[in-house]
Short mmCIF file of C-alpha atoms and ligand atoms in Angstrom, two decimals:
data_model
loop_
_atom_site.label_atom_id
_atom_site.label_comp_id
_atom_site.label_asym_id
_atom_site.label_seq_id
_atom_site.Cartn_x
_atom_site.Cartn_y
_atom_site.Cartn_z
CA MET A 1 -80.54 8.61 -10.56
CA SER A 2 -81.92 7.42 -7.35
CA GLU A 3 -79.61 7.26 -4.37
CA ARG A 4 -81.99 4.66 -2.65
CA PHE A 5 -79.67 1.75 -3.08
CA ALA A 6 -76.36 3.45 -3.20
CA ALA A 7 -73.88 2.38 -0.07
CA LYS A 8 -72.53 5.07 2.01
CA ARG A 9 -68.93 4.02 1.32
CA MET A 10 -69.66 4.83 -2.38
CA GLN A 11 -70.85 8.52 -1.88
CA GLY A 12 -69.08 11.12 -3.94
CA LEU A 13 -67.35 8.38 -5.93
CA VAL A 14 -67.95 8.54 -9.72
CA GLN A 15 -66.06 7.47 -12.76
CA SER A 16 -62.63 8.79 -12.66
CA ASP A 17 -61.47 11.44 -15.10
CA ILE A 18 -59.18 9.09 -16.50
CA ARG A 19 -61.64 6.72 -17.46
CA ARG A 20 -63.96 9.33 -18.86
CA LEU A 21 -61.39 11.04 -21.24
CA THR A 22 -60.58 7.77 -22.89
CA ILE A 23 -64.42 7.72 -23.63
CA GLU A 24 -64.25 11.33 -24.77
CA CYS A 25 -61.25 10.83 -26.73
CA ASP A 26 -62.65 7.70 -28.71
CA LYS A 27 -65.87 9.51 -29.48
CA VAL A 28 -63.87 11.94 -31.40
CA GLY A 29 -61.16 9.62 -32.86
CA GLY A 30 -58.32 11.59 -30.85
CA ILE A 31 -54.94 10.47 -29.48
CA ASN A 32 -55.16 9.34 -25.97
CA LEU A 33 -52.54 11.04 -23.88
CA GLY A 34 -54.92 11.01 -21.03
CA GLN A 35 -55.35 7.66 -19.47
CA GLY A 36 -52.06 5.52 -19.19
CA ILE A 37 -53.24 2.84 -21.69
CA CYS A 38 -49.77 2.02 -22.74
CA ASP A 39 -50.54 0.73 -26.14
CA MET A 40 -46.85 -0.22 -26.82
CA PRO A 41 -45.92 -3.36 -28.54
CA THR A 42 -46.14 -6.23 -26.11
CA HIS A 43 -42.99 -8.73 -26.01
CA PRO A 44 -43.29 -11.61 -28.34
CA LEU A 45 -42.33 -13.95 -25.32
CA VAL A 46 -45.27 -12.61 -23.14
CA LYS A 47 -47.70 -13.01 -26.04
CA GLN A 48 -46.50 -16.54 -27.01
CA GLY A 49 -46.67 -17.61 -23.25
CA ALA A 50 -49.98 -16.68 -23.03
CA ILE A 51 -51.41 -18.28 -26.28
CA ASP A 52 -49.41 -21.52 -25.42
CA ALA A 53 -51.02 -21.58 -22.36
CA ILE A 54 -54.68 -21.26 -23.79
CA ASN A 55 -53.88 -23.82 -26.45
CA ASN A 56 -52.31 -26.22 -23.71
CA GLY A 57 -55.65 -25.98 -21.68
CA LYS A 58 -54.23 -23.84 -18.87
CA ALA A 59 -57.87 -22.86 -17.92
CA ILE A 60 -58.31 -23.75 -14.36
CA TYR A 61 -57.70 -21.56 -11.27
CA THR A 62 -54.28 -21.19 -9.96
CA HIS A 63 -53.29 -21.26 -6.33
CA ALA A 64 -54.74 -18.05 -4.66
CA MET A 65 -51.48 -16.52 -4.71
CA GLY A 66 -50.57 -17.09 -8.13
CA LEU A 67 -48.62 -19.86 -9.83
CA ILE A 68 -45.72 -20.79 -7.64
CA GLU A 69 -43.34 -20.79 -10.51
CA LEU A 70 -44.38 -17.24 -11.51
CA ARG A 71 -43.99 -16.39 -7.83
CA ARG A 72 -40.53 -17.75 -7.72
CA LYS A 73 -39.39 -15.70 -10.66
CA ILE A 74 -40.74 -12.52 -9.38
CA ALA A 75 -38.92 -12.96 -6.17
CA ASP A 76 -35.89 -13.65 -8.27
CA LYS A 77 -36.27 -10.43 -9.99
CA ILE A 78 -37.16 -8.52 -6.73
CA LYS A 79 -33.87 -9.75 -5.27
CA ALA A 80 -31.69 -8.81 -8.20
CA PHE A 81 -33.48 -5.66 -9.11
CA ASN A 82 -35.02 -4.16 -6.00
CA GLY A 83 -32.51 -5.84 -3.55
CA VAL A 84 -35.07 -7.44 -1.31
CA SER A 85 -35.68 -10.97 -0.50
CA TYR A 86 -39.11 -12.41 -0.15
CA ASP A 87 -40.41 -15.97 0.17
CA PRO A 88 -42.17 -16.87 -3.01
CA GLU A 89 -44.29 -19.31 -0.74
CA THR A 90 -45.53 -17.18 2.05
CA GLU A 91 -44.49 -13.41 1.06
CA LEU A 92 -45.78 -13.00 -2.75
CA CYS A 93 -49.00 -12.82 -4.14
CA VAL A 94 -49.88 -12.65 -8.05
CA THR A 95 -52.64 -10.03 -7.97
CA VAL A 96 -55.31 -8.77 -10.55
CA GLY A 97 -52.99 -5.69 -11.43
CA SER A 98 -51.02 -3.55 -8.87
CA THR A 99 -54.62 -1.99 -8.06
CA GLY A 100 -55.68 -5.50 -6.86
CA ALA A 101 -52.35 -5.57 -4.92
CA PHE A 102 -53.27 -2.39 -3.29
CA ALA A 103 -56.99 -3.39 -2.65
CA ILE A 104 -55.99 -6.63 -0.85
CA GLY A 105 -53.26 -4.78 0.97
CA VAL A 106 -55.79 -2.10 2.44
CA MET A 107 -58.31 -4.82 3.15
CA ALA A 108 -55.76 -6.73 4.76
CA THR A 109 -54.18 -4.01 7.18
CA LEU A 110 -56.38 -1.16 7.53
CA ASP A 111 -59.99 -0.55 9.17
CA PRO A 112 -62.74 2.20 8.44
CA GLY A 113 -61.73 5.47 10.33
CA ASP A 114 -58.03 4.90 9.95
CA GLU A 115 -56.10 7.76 8.29
CA VAL A 116 -53.49 7.05 5.62
CA ILE A 117 -51.16 9.79 4.10
CA LEU A 118 -51.10 10.57 0.03
CA ILE A 119 -48.60 12.63 -1.14
CA GLU A 120 -49.99 15.28 -3.81
CA PRO A 121 -50.07 15.17 -6.61
CA PHE A 122 -51.07 11.48 -5.88
CA TYR A 123 -52.70 8.93 -8.18
CA GLY A 124 -56.61 9.15 -7.88
CA TYR A 125 -57.30 5.23 -7.54
CA HIS A 126 -55.10 5.06 -4.42
CA LEU A 127 -57.32 7.86 -2.84
CA ASN A 128 -60.49 6.67 -4.07
CA THR A 129 -59.81 2.90 -3.01
CA LEU A 130 -59.08 4.17 0.37
CA ILE A 131 -62.31 6.25 0.56
CA MET A 132 -64.08 3.05 -0.68
CA ALA A 133 -62.79 1.27 2.16
CA GLY A 134 -63.95 3.99 4.72
CA ILE A 135 -60.46 5.36 5.26
CA THR A 136 -59.77 9.14 5.73
CA PRO A 137 -57.02 10.48 3.45
CA LYS A 138 -54.40 13.03 4.73
CA TYR A 139 -52.59 14.92 2.14
CA ALA A 140 -48.59 15.92 2.11
CA HIS A 141 -47.01 17.41 -0.90
CA VAL A 142 -44.44 17.31 -3.39
CA ASP A 143 -43.39 20.84 -4.81
CA LEU A 144 -43.79 20.44 -8.85
CA LYS A 145 -41.28 23.06 -9.66
CA THR A 146 -38.46 21.12 -8.11
CA LEU A 147 -40.12 17.71 -7.64
CA ALA A 148 -38.92 17.82 -4.09
CA LEU A 149 -40.83 16.27 -1.17
CA ASP A 150 -42.27 18.86 1.19
CA ARG A 151 -41.05 17.21 4.40
CA ALA A 152 -42.95 19.74 6.86
CA SER A 153 -46.09 18.49 5.01
CA VAL A 154 -45.66 15.29 5.85
CA GLU A 155 -44.96 16.06 9.50
CA ARG A 156 -48.26 18.07 9.37
CA ALA A 157 -50.01 15.21 8.03
CA VAL A 158 -49.33 12.63 10.78
CA SER A 159 -51.82 12.00 13.49
CA SER A 160 -52.75 9.55 16.16
CA LYS A 161 -55.16 7.80 13.53
CA ASN A 162 -52.91 7.67 11.14
CA ARG A 163 -51.78 3.96 9.97
CA ALA A 164 -50.12 4.17 6.59
CA ILE A 165 -48.31 6.36 4.08
CA VAL A 166 -48.62 5.70 0.19
CA ILE A 167 -45.37 6.29 -1.75
CA CYS A 168 -45.91 6.15 -5.66
CA ASN A 169 -42.18 5.75 -7.06
CA PRO A 170 -41.68 6.70 -9.66
CA CYS A 171 -44.76 8.67 -9.09
CA ASN A 172 -47.94 8.91 -11.13
CA PRO A 173 -48.72 11.74 -12.24
CA ALA A 174 -45.53 13.93 -11.45
CA GLY A 175 -42.72 11.55 -12.15
CA VAL A 176 -41.07 12.18 -9.02
CA LEU A 177 -38.53 9.75 -8.37
CA PHE A 178 -37.80 9.87 -4.73
CA SER A 179 -34.26 9.86 -3.44
CA GLU A 180 -32.83 7.51 -1.00
CA ALA A 181 -32.46 10.26 1.53
CA ASP A 182 -36.15 11.31 1.16
CA LEU A 183 -37.22 7.58 1.37
CA LYS A 184 -35.19 7.03 4.47
CA TRP A 185 -36.72 10.20 5.97
CA LEU A 186 -39.99 8.57 5.29
CA GLY A 187 -39.07 5.62 6.56
CA ASP A 188 -37.74 6.96 9.67
CA ILE A 189 -41.47 8.99 10.22
CA ALA A 190 -43.02 5.58 9.61
CA ILE A 191 -40.91 4.07 12.40
CA LYS A 192 -41.29 6.50 14.72
CA HIS A 193 -45.27 6.57 14.31
CA ASP A 194 -45.63 2.89 13.57
CA LEU A 195 -47.00 3.66 10.04
CA LEU A 196 -47.05 0.95 7.15
CA ILE A 197 -45.82 1.88 3.81
CA PHE A 198 -47.90 1.13 0.73
CA ALA A 199 -44.82 1.59 -1.94
CA ASP A 200 -46.49 1.49 -5.33
CA GLU A 201 -43.55 0.91 -7.60
CA ILE A 202 -45.29 -0.27 -10.79
CA TYR A 203 -43.12 2.18 -12.96
CA GLU A 204 -39.80 1.10 -11.15
CA TYR A 205 -38.06 0.38 -14.68
CA ILE A 206 -38.78 3.70 -16.17
CA ALA A 207 -36.29 6.17 -14.47
CA PHE A 208 -34.56 8.97 -16.31
CA ASP A 209 -31.19 10.81 -16.76
CA GLY A 210 -29.05 8.15 -15.29
CA ARG A 211 -31.22 8.14 -11.96
CA LYS A 212 -31.91 4.81 -10.12
CA HIS A 213 -35.15 3.80 -8.55
CA VAL A 214 -34.75 2.94 -5.11
CA SER A 215 -37.25 0.49 -3.34
CA ALA A 216 -38.67 1.55 0.18
CA ALA A 217 -38.70 -2.11 1.38
CA LYS A 218 -34.63 -2.23 0.66
CA LEU A 219 -33.99 0.49 3.40
CA PRO A 220 -33.08 -0.66 6.70
CA GLY A 221 -36.02 -1.15 8.95
CA LEU A 222 -38.53 -1.07 6.29
CA ARG A 223 -39.17 -4.31 5.01
CA GLU A 224 -41.29 -5.33 7.80
CA ARG A 225 -43.62 -2.69 7.55
CA THR A 226 -43.72 -2.28 3.66
CA LEU A 227 -46.18 -3.46 1.27
CA THR A 228 -44.77 -3.24 -2.23
CA LEU A 229 -47.08 -3.14 -5.32
CA GLY A 230 -45.75 -3.87 -8.45
CA GLY A 231 -46.88 -5.31 -11.81
CA TYR A 232 -46.31 -5.88 -15.56
CA SER A 233 -48.94 -3.76 -17.35
CA LYS A 234 -46.11 -1.07 -17.99
CA THR A 235 -43.02 -3.22 -18.37
CA PHE A 236 -44.46 -5.70 -20.84
CA SER A 237 -47.43 -3.17 -22.15
CA VAL A 238 -50.09 -5.34 -21.19
CA THR A 239 -52.17 -3.06 -19.06
CA GLY A 240 -55.60 -4.69 -19.93
CA TRP A 241 -53.97 -8.19 -18.76
CA ARG A 242 -54.21 -7.29 -15.12
CA ILE A 243 -51.12 -9.00 -13.62
CA GLY A 244 -49.55 -7.66 -10.85
CA TYR A 245 -47.94 -8.41 -7.59
CA LEU A 246 -48.01 -7.74 -3.84
CA ALA A 247 -44.76 -8.15 -1.81
CA ALA A 248 -45.13 -7.92 1.95
CA PRO A 249 -43.80 -9.78 5.22
CA ALA A 250 -45.28 -13.20 5.97
CA ALA A 251 -47.62 -11.77 8.89
CA ILE A 252 -49.31 -9.32 6.37
CA MET A 253 -49.35 -11.73 3.53
CA LYS A 254 -51.43 -14.09 5.40
CA ARG A 255 -54.46 -11.72 5.54
CA ALA A 256 -53.78 -10.33 2.06
CA ALA A 257 -53.73 -13.81 0.58
CA VAL A 258 -56.94 -14.57 1.90
CA ALA A 259 -58.49 -10.98 0.74
CA ASN A 260 -57.07 -12.01 -2.62
CA ASP A 261 -58.83 -15.31 -2.76
CA LEU A 262 -62.10 -13.79 -1.55
CA LEU A 263 -62.10 -10.73 -3.94
CA TYR A 264 -60.53 -12.27 -7.10
CA VAL A 265 -60.10 -16.12 -6.46
CA CYS A 266 -56.88 -15.65 -8.37
CA ALA A 267 -55.25 -13.56 -11.40
CA PRO A 268 -56.20 -14.79 -14.77
CA HIS A 269 -54.22 -18.17 -15.45
CA PRO A 270 -53.16 -18.15 -19.05
CA LEU A 271 -51.80 -14.41 -18.56
CA GLN A 272 -50.08 -15.23 -15.58
CA ARG A 273 -48.17 -17.66 -17.87
CA GLY A 274 -47.77 -15.19 -20.44
CA VAL A 275 -45.83 -12.99 -17.73
CA LEU A 276 -44.19 -16.11 -16.80
CA ALA A 277 -42.45 -16.25 -20.03
CA GLY A 278 -41.79 -12.67 -20.35
CA LEU A 279 -39.71 -12.98 -17.31
CA ASP A 280 -37.04 -14.73 -19.58
CA ALA A 281 -36.61 -11.71 -21.53
CA PRO A 282 -32.78 -10.44 -21.55
CA ALA A 283 -31.72 -7.25 -19.44
CA SER A 284 -31.48 -5.33 -22.62
CA TYR A 285 -35.37 -5.34 -23.04
CA TYR A 286 -35.66 -3.24 -19.80
CA GLU A 287 -32.97 -1.06 -20.99
CA ASP A 288 -34.77 -0.51 -24.42
CA VAL A 289 -38.19 0.22 -22.94
CA ARG A 290 -36.61 2.78 -20.42
CA ALA A 291 -34.72 4.59 -23.02
CA GLU A 292 -37.76 4.75 -25.40
CA TYR A 293 -39.65 6.64 -22.59
CA GLU A 294 -36.78 8.79 -22.12
CA ARG A 295 -36.96 9.91 -25.68
CA GLY A 296 -40.48 10.06 -25.26
CA ARG A 297 -40.36 12.43 -22.50
CA ASN A 298 -38.05 14.67 -24.21
CA MET A 299 -40.19 14.91 -27.27
CA ILE A 300 -43.34 15.88 -25.36
CA CYS A 301 -41.77 18.11 -22.95
CA ALA A 302 -40.28 20.16 -25.61
CA ALA A 303 -43.57 20.22 -27.65
CA LEU A 304 -45.54 21.44 -24.63
CA GLU A 305 -42.97 24.23 -23.95
CA LYS A 306 -43.29 25.46 -27.55
CA GLY A 307 -47.20 25.15 -27.38
CA GLY A 308 -47.21 27.60 -24.11
CA PHE A 309 -47.61 25.12 -21.55
CA LYS A 310 -45.12 24.97 -18.71
CA PRO A 311 -44.17 21.11 -18.35
CA TYR A 312 -42.76 19.72 -15.07
CA ALA A 313 -40.12 17.31 -16.63
CA PRO A 314 -40.68 13.97 -14.97
CA GLN A 315 -37.65 11.92 -13.31
CA GLY A 316 -39.40 8.70 -14.06
CA SER A 317 -42.83 7.26 -14.78
CA TYR A 318 -44.56 7.79 -18.32
CA TYR A 319 -46.61 11.19 -17.36
CA VAL A 320 -46.01 14.67 -17.22
CA MET A 321 -47.84 17.47 -15.39
CA ALA A 322 -47.97 21.03 -17.26
CA ASP A 323 -49.13 24.29 -16.10
CA PHE A 324 -51.48 25.79 -18.98
CA SER A 325 -51.67 29.19 -17.12
CA LYS A 326 -50.17 31.08 -20.44
CA LEU A 327 -52.95 29.49 -22.43
CA GLY A 328 -55.51 31.19 -20.71
CA TRP A 329 -58.00 28.67 -19.86
CA THR A 330 -59.96 29.04 -16.73
CA ASP A 331 -59.68 25.80 -15.10
CA ASP A 332 -58.35 22.17 -15.63
CA GLN A 333 -61.93 21.03 -16.73
CA THR A 334 -62.21 23.70 -19.24
CA ALA A 335 -58.45 22.87 -20.40
CA SER A 336 -58.99 19.25 -20.87
CA ARG A 337 -62.31 20.12 -22.96
CA GLU A 338 -60.96 22.53 -25.16
CA LEU A 339 -57.65 20.62 -25.76
CA LEU A 340 -59.71 18.00 -26.87
CA ALA A 341 -62.03 20.06 -29.28
CA ARG A 342 -59.13 21.86 -30.68
CA THR A 343 -56.37 19.30 -31.22
CA LYS A 344 -57.95 16.14 -30.46
CA ILE A 345 -55.66 15.24 -27.80
CA ALA A 346 -56.87 13.89 -24.39
CA ALA A 347 -55.26 14.80 -21.41
CA ILE A 348 -56.25 14.28 -17.74
CA PRO A 349 -57.56 17.55 -15.90
CA GLY A 350 -54.92 18.27 -12.97
CA GLY A 351 -57.63 18.23 -10.40
CA ALA A 352 -57.90 14.24 -10.56
CA PHE A 353 -54.57 14.14 -8.34
CA TYR A 354 -55.17 16.79 -5.65
CA GLU A 355 -57.31 16.70 -2.64
CA PRO A 356 -60.99 17.16 -3.89
CA GLY A 357 -62.14 20.75 -3.66
CA SER A 358 -58.42 21.92 -2.89
CA ARG A 359 -58.05 23.79 -6.26
CA ARG A 360 -54.40 22.98 -6.55
CA GLY A 361 -54.57 21.27 -9.69
CA GLU A 362 -56.58 23.72 -11.47
CA LYS A 363 -53.86 25.00 -13.71
CA LEU A 364 -52.65 21.60 -14.53
CA LEU A 365 -53.28 18.91 -17.16
CA ARG A 366 -51.63 15.41 -17.04
CA PHE A 367 -50.25 14.06 -20.29
CA CYS A 368 -49.24 10.35 -20.73
CA PHE A 369 -46.56 9.86 -23.29
CA ALA A 370 -46.68 5.91 -23.19
CA LYS A 371 -47.39 5.75 -27.05
CA PRO A 372 -45.68 4.38 -30.06
CA LEU A 373 -43.22 7.04 -31.07
CA ASP A 374 -44.83 7.92 -34.45
CA VAL A 375 -48.36 8.47 -32.59
CA LEU A 376 -46.60 10.49 -30.08
CA ALA A 377 -44.69 12.68 -32.71
CA GLU A 378 -48.04 13.58 -34.36
CA ALA A 379 -49.30 14.36 -30.74
CA CYS A 380 -46.44 16.67 -30.21
CA GLN A 381 -46.92 18.44 -33.65
CA ARG A 382 -50.60 19.21 -32.63
CA LEU A 383 -49.33 20.67 -29.06
CA GLU A 384 -46.76 22.74 -30.59
CA LYS A 385 -49.31 24.43 -32.67
CA LEU A 386 -51.51 25.45 -29.95
N1 LIG B 401 -52.44 3.87 -14.56
C1 LIG B 401 -53.04 4.50 -15.35
C2 LIG B 401 -53.27 6.16 -15.22
O1 LIG B 401 -53.02 6.54 -14.29
C3 LIG B 401 -54.40 3.80 -15.99
C4 LIG B 401 -55.11 3.95 -14.71
C5 LIG B 401 -56.60 3.27 -14.87
O2 LIG B 401 -57.12 3.11 -15.87
N2 LIG B 401 -57.27 3.15 -13.93
O3 LIG B 401 -53.74 6.51 -16.21
#
């Protein structure tokens, strides 16, 4: 294909493995444990809220920052669950998914040539959104065997050009739930070097083994430099609705809200109303969702062990990274291809979550277990038999 019309910012960027695997999986009618599509039932309140909104003609633009009723409810949720206060008028923006929240946060605060720290294994869309914005990534690491943050790697990644650090917590893809001590330590680094923190907390309700999610913005001194990304894709199983939010101090939000207006105008109106209705769900709903994912995590980790993988059991989120060395595949692309061919199960090559060209992900696959339990059980049977 001719590169004549290609923008420099897109150089090297291609369709993600996350998306590619869904297409490959659909071709063979497989079970998609690749992309985190999250095809679980949507809460009835959420569905009815959107249906009513459509029937009642709620079809025009909302405020660029989203419906104020929704912003108020999200602010109440953040206060109660995350322990941080935001003014719904000036510090919250309803976005086109948390991906949209990241995009407007980046547009509002970073310039081409800035450096940003990502913690490997990272969510590939963070990396590629930064690249598209002309930003240079720097890499720190988590040790998969212990799920512990390698603090020295963070210190090595800091430079005078560094403007921000991205923390995905619980993290996609390794399921690390950052401890309060690690967040405080990262926060001290951010304060010392005057860095922003992008805290992607979209999996905040999915924490296992009695662990509790801690929001970066809650820690002393961090609210003023933290942009929190959240959303309802995972919590209400509406990944295709694209309703997320950005919470940030007014001085940052002033610019981010303009970016949101320019890029998206607003998030889809009736779907905002669906989420608004869903926020009336009782507390037990969130615990049920969490417990179901914990069951799924236990099932898939056991099946992966039996099948010859070495899974690194996640502390949260709905993904698990697994080492396939014992199964003999030469690299992650081959493993993903062979797995799909032999079992009709899609999983993402580990390289998608590491510095491009580094080979640190080459013995890994990422499996998503956000599946109805009967489908997951069938997938587990196939994995066990490998
Ligand atoms: N967050 C999901 C994943 O990591 C879906 C992302 C996407 O489709 N871009 O698979």
